[in-house]
Amino acid sequence: MSWFSKLLLPGRLRTGPTALLPARPDPKTLLAVAQLADPEARTDGDDILAGGSRIQPPVELTADVLAKLGVPDDDGLWACRIAAEGPLPVDFFDKSLAEGIAYRLGGWSLCQGEPLDPAEDAGDPLVYLPAVPEPEEILPVLSEALRHAEAVDAERWPEGELIEGIVHVPVRGGRVADVYAGADVLVTIEEGHRLPPAAQTRWPYLTEIAIARVSPVTRTEEPEGEDADLADGPAEGVPDADAAPGPLDAASGTDADTDTDAGSDTDAGSDTDAGSDTDAGSDAEDVLSGNDTEGADEVRAALLVRAAVAVTLANALRGIAADSRGFQLAEPADVLPGGYA
């Protein structure tokens, strides 16, 4: 078959959304992941039909094919190409389907020649709702689910009202209907959305739905004056990444230690200093690595908090909790990457 040709395969993968996976997915697992986005997803021969898109069976990609695709992986990957059935799916569902499959199976997505690691941007959890909930219906739920705000930010929300620890801002203009804010989580209710496959299965009689978007409360202004200087530069006592000794410094120390001409006491002393430099470089790299790990843990924890809010809202308001790509969430942990890997 021509699709398997090494000459045609890279071009075919570049044009349409593709999930690049580290291992060949089990067909049942792949179908289960697809059914998170479309509960009516089904097999059709070797393919899977989901939301007006066809998920083609995985094809192994060798290092030379990956090099043509611009994907840096020497171990090989498995590609599942997503092809639209007929007209383009609603809201580019084929693209989000590829990203969602890659997200849950620990891989990459590729669309129009651009590789993307979906785990780097999980996005905001969503709640599909049949209609915009009334404030008296959603406020008690949010009051239990969110950390309470202490006061209304009058500059950001001049029309906001603090009710049981939740700031309610009635917008009623454009697509946004209401905004609710706690201390660190923002819930934006948007109306007039077309039905994604998961919602269409639940409410086949509707033509549009409302969506609650659960996002972090962000700062509206950049710090000024001394605060801006502190924000731009590293804190005192924390090594800057550019100033930290790198691998080249460590290698220099190793060369000094192994120099066969180093016989004098002075040279020996230099060797000791070089070893100290190496230790300092390692310590600095350990600090930076620890900071990266700590930051990743904070992002993960914040994402779980928002996913818990989405699941709570969905259960209380008879809605559907989903991630930013339209894959359903049964529990908060479902929002984390690699859950089906």
XYZ file of N, CA and C in Angstrom, residues 121-288:
504
model
N 1.277 21.752 27.866
C 0.156 22.681 28.026
C -1.126 21.874 28.177
N -1.496 21.597 29.425
C -2.704 20.807 29.664
C -3.969 21.617 29.419
N -3.870 22.952 29.464
C -5.044 23.788 29.246
C -5.954 23.826 30.464
N -7.135 24.398 30.295
C -8.088 24.562 31.388
C -9.176 23.495 31.328
N -9.471 22.860 32.455
C -10.603 21.927 32.481
C -11.911 22.640 32.142
N -12.850 21.889 31.557
C -14.130 22.442 31.120
C -15.275 21.653 31.748
N -16.450 22.274 31.757
C -17.678 21.580 32.128
C -18.717 21.922 31.077
N -19.221 20.902 30.362
C -20.299 21.111 29.407
C -21.623 21.121 30.167
N -22.440 22.138 29.917
C -23.715 22.296 30.603
C -24.826 22.495 29.577
N -26.025 21.964 29.838
C -27.116 22.145 28.871
C -27.589 23.583 28.769
N -27.368 24.380 29.818
C -27.782 25.786 29.810
C -26.948 26.536 30.837
N -26.952 27.860 30.755
C -26.238 28.694 31.728
C -26.912 28.551 33.090
N -26.184 28.126 34.133
C -26.808 27.970 35.442
C -27.099 29.320 36.087
N -28.168 29.379 36.850
C -28.496 30.588 37.604
C -27.521 30.737 38.766
N -27.229 31.987 39.176
C -26.284 32.189 40.289
C -26.666 31.421 41.549
N -27.963 31.409 41.885
C -28.358 30.703 43.103
C -28.172 29.192 42.983
N -27.969 28.694 41.770
C -27.745 27.271 41.567
C -26.272 26.918 41.659
N -25.400 27.775 41.153
C -23.983 27.441 41.091
C -23.179 27.992 42.275
N -23.640 29.088 42.862
C -22.875 29.708 43.956
C -22.680 28.776 45.147
N -23.706 28.065 45.621
C -23.463 27.152 46.755
C -22.430 26.070 46.446
N -22.407 25.606 45.196
C -21.434 24.581 44.810
C -20.020 25.157 44.835
N -19.855 26.346 44.257
C -18.539 26.971 44.223
C -18.068 27.376 45.612
N -18.983 27.752 46.463
C -18.622 28.142 47.824
C -17.999 26.980 48.587
N -18.427 25.756 48.246
C -17.865 24.567 48.872
C -16.589 24.107 48.163
N -16.478 24.371 46.856
C -15.384 23.811 46.061
C -14.157 24.712 45.985
N -14.336 26.042 46.113
C -13.224 26.987 45.921
C -12.725 27.541 47.247
N -11.442 27.897 47.274
C -10.915 28.654 48.403
C -11.472 30.065 48.323
N -12.001 30.563 49.428
C -12.758 31.807 49.413
C -11.874 33.025 49.151
N -12.435 33.971 48.412
C -11.804 35.283 48.233
C -12.136 36.146 49.439
N -11.194 37.008 49.810
C -11.402 37.859 50.986
C -12.150 39.138 50.646
N -11.981 39.610 49.420
C -12.636 40.868 49.029
C -12.745 40.912 47.512
N -13.505 41.871 47.011
C -13.672 42.065 45.576
C -12.565 42.975 45.049
N -11.926 42.578 43.981
C -10.963 43.432 43.297
C -11.762 44.443 42.470
N -11.992 45.621 43.072
C -12.868 46.613 42.448
C -12.312 47.126 41.127
N -10.978 47.136 40.991
C -10.378 47.619 39.739
C -10.608 46.626 38.606
N -10.551 45.346 38.923
C -10.733 44.332 37.896
C -12.213 44.033 37.656
N -12.992 43.984 38.736
C -14.409 43.658 38.638
C -15.243 44.717 39.360
N -15.414 45.863 38.741
C -16.166 46.939 39.418
C -17.606 46.555 39.735
N -18.172 45.611 38.997
C -19.544 45.197 39.246
C -19.610 43.895 40.042
N -18.476 43.434 40.547
C -18.443 42.184 41.278
C -19.096 42.291 42.649
N -19.636 41.173 43.089
C -20.289 41.109 44.396
C -19.788 39.865 45.120
N -19.344 40.055 46.367
C -18.824 38.948 47.159
C -19.984 38.235 47.856
N -20.178 36.965 47.511
C -21.280 36.181 48.067
C -20.710 34.868 48.592
N -20.734 34.692 49.897
C -20.255 33.469 50.535
C -18.838 33.119 50.094
N -17.977 34.119 50.008
C -16.577 33.902 49.656
C -16.300 33.802 48.175
N -17.327 33.961 47.335
C -17.157 33.870 45.879
C -17.552 35.207 45.255
N -16.683 35.716 44.392
C -16.978 36.960 43.681
C -17.801 36.615 42.437
N -19.000 37.189 42.354
C -19.848 36.970 41.191
C -19.868 38.224 40.344
N -19.551 38.075 39.057
C -19.557 39.193 38.120
C -20.538 38.861 36.999
N -21.727 39.464 37.007
C -22.664 39.232 35.896
C -22.224 40.015 34.662
N -21.886 39.307 33.592
C -21.398 39.968 32.379
C -22.533 40.212 31.409
N -23.192 39.119 30.989
C -24.335 39.201 30.077
C -24.032 40.045 28.847
N -22.857 39.863 28.306
C -22.499 40.572 27.079
C -21.627 39.691 26.216
N -21.988 39.488 24.973
C -21.245 38.582 24.111
C -21.481 37.147 24.530
N -20.457 36.325 24.382
C -20.603 34.913 24.701
C -20.513 34.660 26.204
N -19.737 35.462 26.937
C -19.576 35.264 28.382
C -20.833 35.711 29.105
N -21.364 34.832 29.966
C -22.590 35.139 30.698
C -22.296 35.536 32.136
N -21.462 34.782 32.823
C -21.138 35.050 34.227
C -19.690 34.688 34.494
N -19.119 35.354 35.501
C -17.776 35.038 35.974
C -17.851 34.858 37.484
N -17.225 33.787 37.976
C -17.168 33.524 39.405
C -15.698 33.325 39.786
N -15.276 33.967 40.870
C -13.870 33.897 41.258
C -13.735 33.601 42.738
N -12.863 32.652 43.048
C -12.453 32.408 44.417
C -11.112 33.070 44.650
N -10.339 32.553 45.588
C -9.040 33.152 45.881
C -8.030 32.879 44.774
N -8.096 31.714 44.148
C -7.094 31.373 43.137
C -7.654 30.656 41.913
N -8.969 30.477 41.844
C -9.591 29.800 40.701
C -10.701 30.660 40.138
N -10.750 30.739 38.808
C -11.746 31.527 38.100
C -12.629 30.596 37.276
N -13.944 30.766 37.369
C -14.890 29.981 36.589
C -15.653 30.924 35.668
N -15.474 30.756 34.371
C -16.111 31.612 33.375
C -17.184 30.809 32.646
N -18.410 31.298 32.670
C -19.514 30.615 32.003
C -19.724 31.243 30.637
N -19.576 30.429 29.593
C -19.759 30.891 28.224
C -20.941 30.166 27.601
N -21.749 30.876 26.851
C -22.924 30.263 26.235
C -22.792 30.276 24.713
N -23.664 29.526 24.056
C -23.716 29.535 22.592
C -22.662 28.712 21.908
N -22.160 27.642 22.548
C -21.167 26.784 21.913
C -21.845 25.644 21.153
N -21.229 25.268 20.037
C -21.714 24.087 19.325
C -21.402 22.830 20.136
N -22.152 21.782 19.890
C -22.020 20.567 20.694
C -20.802 19.748 20.268
N -19.868 19.497 21.177
C -18.811 18.523 20.886
C -19.399 17.124 20.961
N -18.680 16.111 20.466
C -19.256 14.755 20.433
C -19.741 14.251 21.784
N -18.996 14.515 22.861
C -19.415 14.019 24.174
C -20.747 14.620 24.593
N -20.941 15.917 24.323
C -22.199 16.577 24.683
C -23.329 16.168 23.745
N -23.017 15.917 22.505
C -24.042 15.526 21.539
C -24.645 14.167 21.907
N -23.812 13.300 22.460
C -24.312 12.002 22.902
C -25.258 12.151 24.089
N -24.932 13.073 25.001
C -25.754 13.273 26.203
C -27.033 14.038 25.890
N -26.917 15.091 25.058
C -28.070 15.959 24.787
C -28.303 16.061 23.275
N -28.766 15.011 22.627
C -28.930 15.038 21.164
C -30.005 16.022 20.693
N -30.850 16.487 21.595
C -31.931 17.398 21.224
C -31.508 18.861 21.257
N -30.311 19.160 21.761
C -29.854 20.545 21.851
C -29.102 20.943 20.586
N -29.108 22.241 20.318
C -28.321 22.772 19.194
C -27.092 23.540 19.670
N -27.071 23.959 20.928
C -25.916 24.622 21.509
C -25.932 24.404 23.020
N -24.761 24.586 23.629
C -24.625 24.357 25.063
C -23.859 25.507 25.703
N -23.776 25.468 27.029
C -22.929 26.396 27.785
C -21.687 25.642 28.251
N -20.617 26.377 28.440
C -19.366 25.782 28.906
C -18.837 26.588 30.087
N -18.497 25.890 31.167
C -17.822 26.515 32.303
C -16.331 26.222 32.180
N -15.528 27.266 32.084
C -14.075 27.123 31.931
C -13.412 27.411 33.268
N -12.654 26.459 33.786
C -12.026 26.577 35.103
C -10.553 26.922 34.900
N -10.181 28.145 35.219
C -8.831 28.640 34.964
C -8.258 29.272 36.228
N -6.950 29.509 36.264
C -6.372 30.178 37.432
C -6.681 31.668 37.427
N -6.801 32.243 38.604
C -6.943 33.686 38.723
C -5.559 34.289 38.497
N -5.407 35.103 37.452
C -4.108 35.683 37.114
C -4.057 37.140 37.504
N -2.822 37.650 37.644
C -2.644 39.070 37.966
C -2.929 39.900 36.721
N -3.554 41.039 36.915
C -3.946 41.864 35.774
C -2.879 42.869 35.377
N -1.925 43.157 36.280
C -0.918 44.178 35.982
C 0.471 43.631 36.257
N 1.458 44.138 35.516
C 2.838 43.800 35.769
C 3.340 44.638 36.938
N 4.217 44.101 37.780
C 4.737 44.892 38.894
C 5.530 46.086 38.401
N 5.483 47.157 39.147
C 6.173 48.388 38.787
C 7.243 48.698 39.823
N 8.196 49.569 39.430
C 9.203 50.043 40.356
C 10.104 48.927 40.842
N 10.330 48.908 42.179
C 11.228 47.928 42.749
C 10.703 46.512 42.567
N 9.392 46.347 42.625
C 8.814 45.011 42.453
C 9.118 44.461 41.074
N 9.097 45.347 40.061
C 9.400 44.896 38.702
C 10.836 44.426 38.605
N 11.768 45.138 39.261
C 13.157 44.725 39.243
C 13.331 43.358 39.885
N 12.609 43.124 40.974
C 12.697 41.838 41.637
C 12.125 40.736 40.767
N 11.059 41.057 40.027
C 10.424 40.049 39.186
C 11.303 39.681 38.006
N 12.098 40.661 37.494
C 12.908 40.416 36.311
C 14.163 39.621 36.625
N 14.730 39.796 37.802
C 15.995 39.162 38.132
C 15.821 38.058 39.139
N 16.832 37.200 39.311
C 16.743 36.114 40.279
C 16.807 36.648 41.694
N 16.206 35.934 42.621
C 16.222 36.335 44.019
C 17.633 36.209 44.557
N 17.930 36.997 45.591
C 19.266 36.990 46.168
C 19.575 35.614 46.746
N 20.756 35.119 46.455
C 21.150 33.831 46.984
C 20.790 32.655 46.081
N 19.997 32.886 45.028
C 19.631 31.817 44.101
C 20.468 31.971 42.849
N 21.214 30.967 42.436
C 22.082 31.097 41.259
C 21.281 31.298 39.998
N 21.767 32.196 39.144
C 21.137 32.431 37.849
C 21.573 31.342 36.872
N 20.666 30.939 35.979
C 20.958 29.828 35.068
C 22.155 30.150 34.177
N 22.263 31.405 33.702
C 23.361 31.764 32.807
C 24.694 31.789 33.537
N 24.661 32.079 34.871
C 25.894 32.194 35.626
C 26.370 30.857 36.173
N 25.510 29.864 36.203
C 25.880 28.581 36.786
C 26.906 27.878 35.917
N 27.937 27.240 36.540
C 28.917 26.493 35.752
C 28.243 25.369 34.987
N 28.629 25.187 33.743
C 28.004 24.166 32.909
C 28.906 22.978 32.724
N 28.536 22.088 31.813
C 29.340 20.890 31.565
C 30.762 21.192 31.127
N 30.963 22.335 30.409
C 32.303 22.670 29.943
C 33.235 22.902 31.112
N 32.734 23.580 32.179
C 33.557 23.814 33.357
C 33.916 22.496 34.033
N 32.947 21.596 34.097
C 33.221 20.309 34.727
C 34.271 19.534 33.941
N 34.182 19.594 32.610
C 35.157 18.897 31.774
C 36.546 19.466 31.969
N 36.638 20.805 32.113
C 37.940 21.426 32.325
C 38.561 20.917 33.603
N 37.744 20.770 34.638
C 38.261 20.251 35.895
C 38.777 18.834 35.735
N 38.069 18.026 34.968
C 38.495 16.649 34.762
C 39.818 16.595 34.022
N 39.983 17.466 33.011
C 41.238 17.490 32.268
C 42.403 17.827 33.185
N 42.215 18.775 34.096
C 43.284 19.169 35.000
C 43.664 18.019 35.911
N 42.667 17.261 36.353
C 42.942 16.136 37.250
C 43.728 15.046 36.550
N 43.542 14.888 35.245
C 44.193 13.780 34.514
C 45.421 14.229 33.753
N 45.886 15.461 33.964
C 47.058 15.961 33.246
C 48.297 15.202 33.722
N 49.017 14.523 32.801
C 50.184 13.727 33.190
C 51.352 14.609 33.589
N 51.374 15.892 33.187
C 52.482 16.774 33.524
C 52.288 17.422 34.882
N 51.216 17.221 35.540
C 50.938 17.899 36.812
C 51.681 17.157 37.904
N 52.926 17.599 38.202
C 53.709 16.913 39.221
C 54.044 17.788 40.387
N 53.983 19.101 40.244
C 54.380 19.993 41.324
C 53.256 20.180 42.306
N 53.593 20.723 43.495
C 52.592 21.000 44.512
C 51.597 22.028 44.030
N 52.100 23.003 43.274
C 51.199 24.039 42.769
C 50.151 23.434 41.854
N 50.615 22.512 40.970
C 49.674 21.863 40.069
C 48.663 21.049 40.847
N 49.164 20.398 41.923
C 48.240 19.614 42.729
C 47.200 20.497 43.359
N 47.636 21.671 43.805
C 46.674 22.614 44.372
C 45.675 23.062 43.334
N 46.145 23.256 42.100
C 45.218 23.638 41.036
C 44.203 22.548 40.792
N 44.684 21.281 40.880
C 43.759 20.173 40.686
C 42.665 20.208 41.734
N 43.025 20.518 42.969
C 42.029 20.575 44.033
C 41.009 21.657 43.765
N 41.503 22.806 43.302
C 40.579 23.905 42.991
C 39.636 23.497 41.879
N 40.199 22.808 40.863
C 39.344 22.405 39.753
C 38.256 21.465 40.239
N 38.617 20.559 41.160
C 37.603 19.671 41.712
C 36.542 20.450 42.452
N 36.959 21.510 43.169
C 35.984 22.335 43.887
C 35.038 23.010 42.923
N 35.611 23.500 41.797
C 34.749 24.135 40.794
C 33.721 23.139 40.274
N 34.171 21.899 40.057
C 33.250 20.889 39.560
C 32.131 20.643 40.552
N 32.519 20.562 41.845
C 31.501 20.359 42.875
C 30.522 21.514 42.911
N 31.043 22.732 42.768
C 30.165 23.902 42.790
C 29.199 23.872 41.611
N 29.733 23.463 40.429
C 28.861 23.370 39.264
C 27.768 22.349 39.478
N 28.128 21.201 40.065
C 27.123 20.171 40.312
C 26.076 20.647 41.290
N 26.542 21.354 42.353
C 25.590 21.861 43.344
C 24.616 22.841 42.708
N 25.149 23.743 41.853
C 24.273 24.730 41.214
C 23.259 24.050 40.303
N 23.737 23.030 39.541
C 22.812 22.327 38.658
C 21.752 21.582 39.453
N 22.153 21.042 40.624
C 21.179 20.345 41.472
C 20.112 21.309 41.971
N 20.532 22.539 42.337
C 19.572 23.545 42.807
C 18.586 23.887 41.707
N 19.111 24.113 40.482
C 18.235 24.457 39.364
C 17.297 23.304 39.036
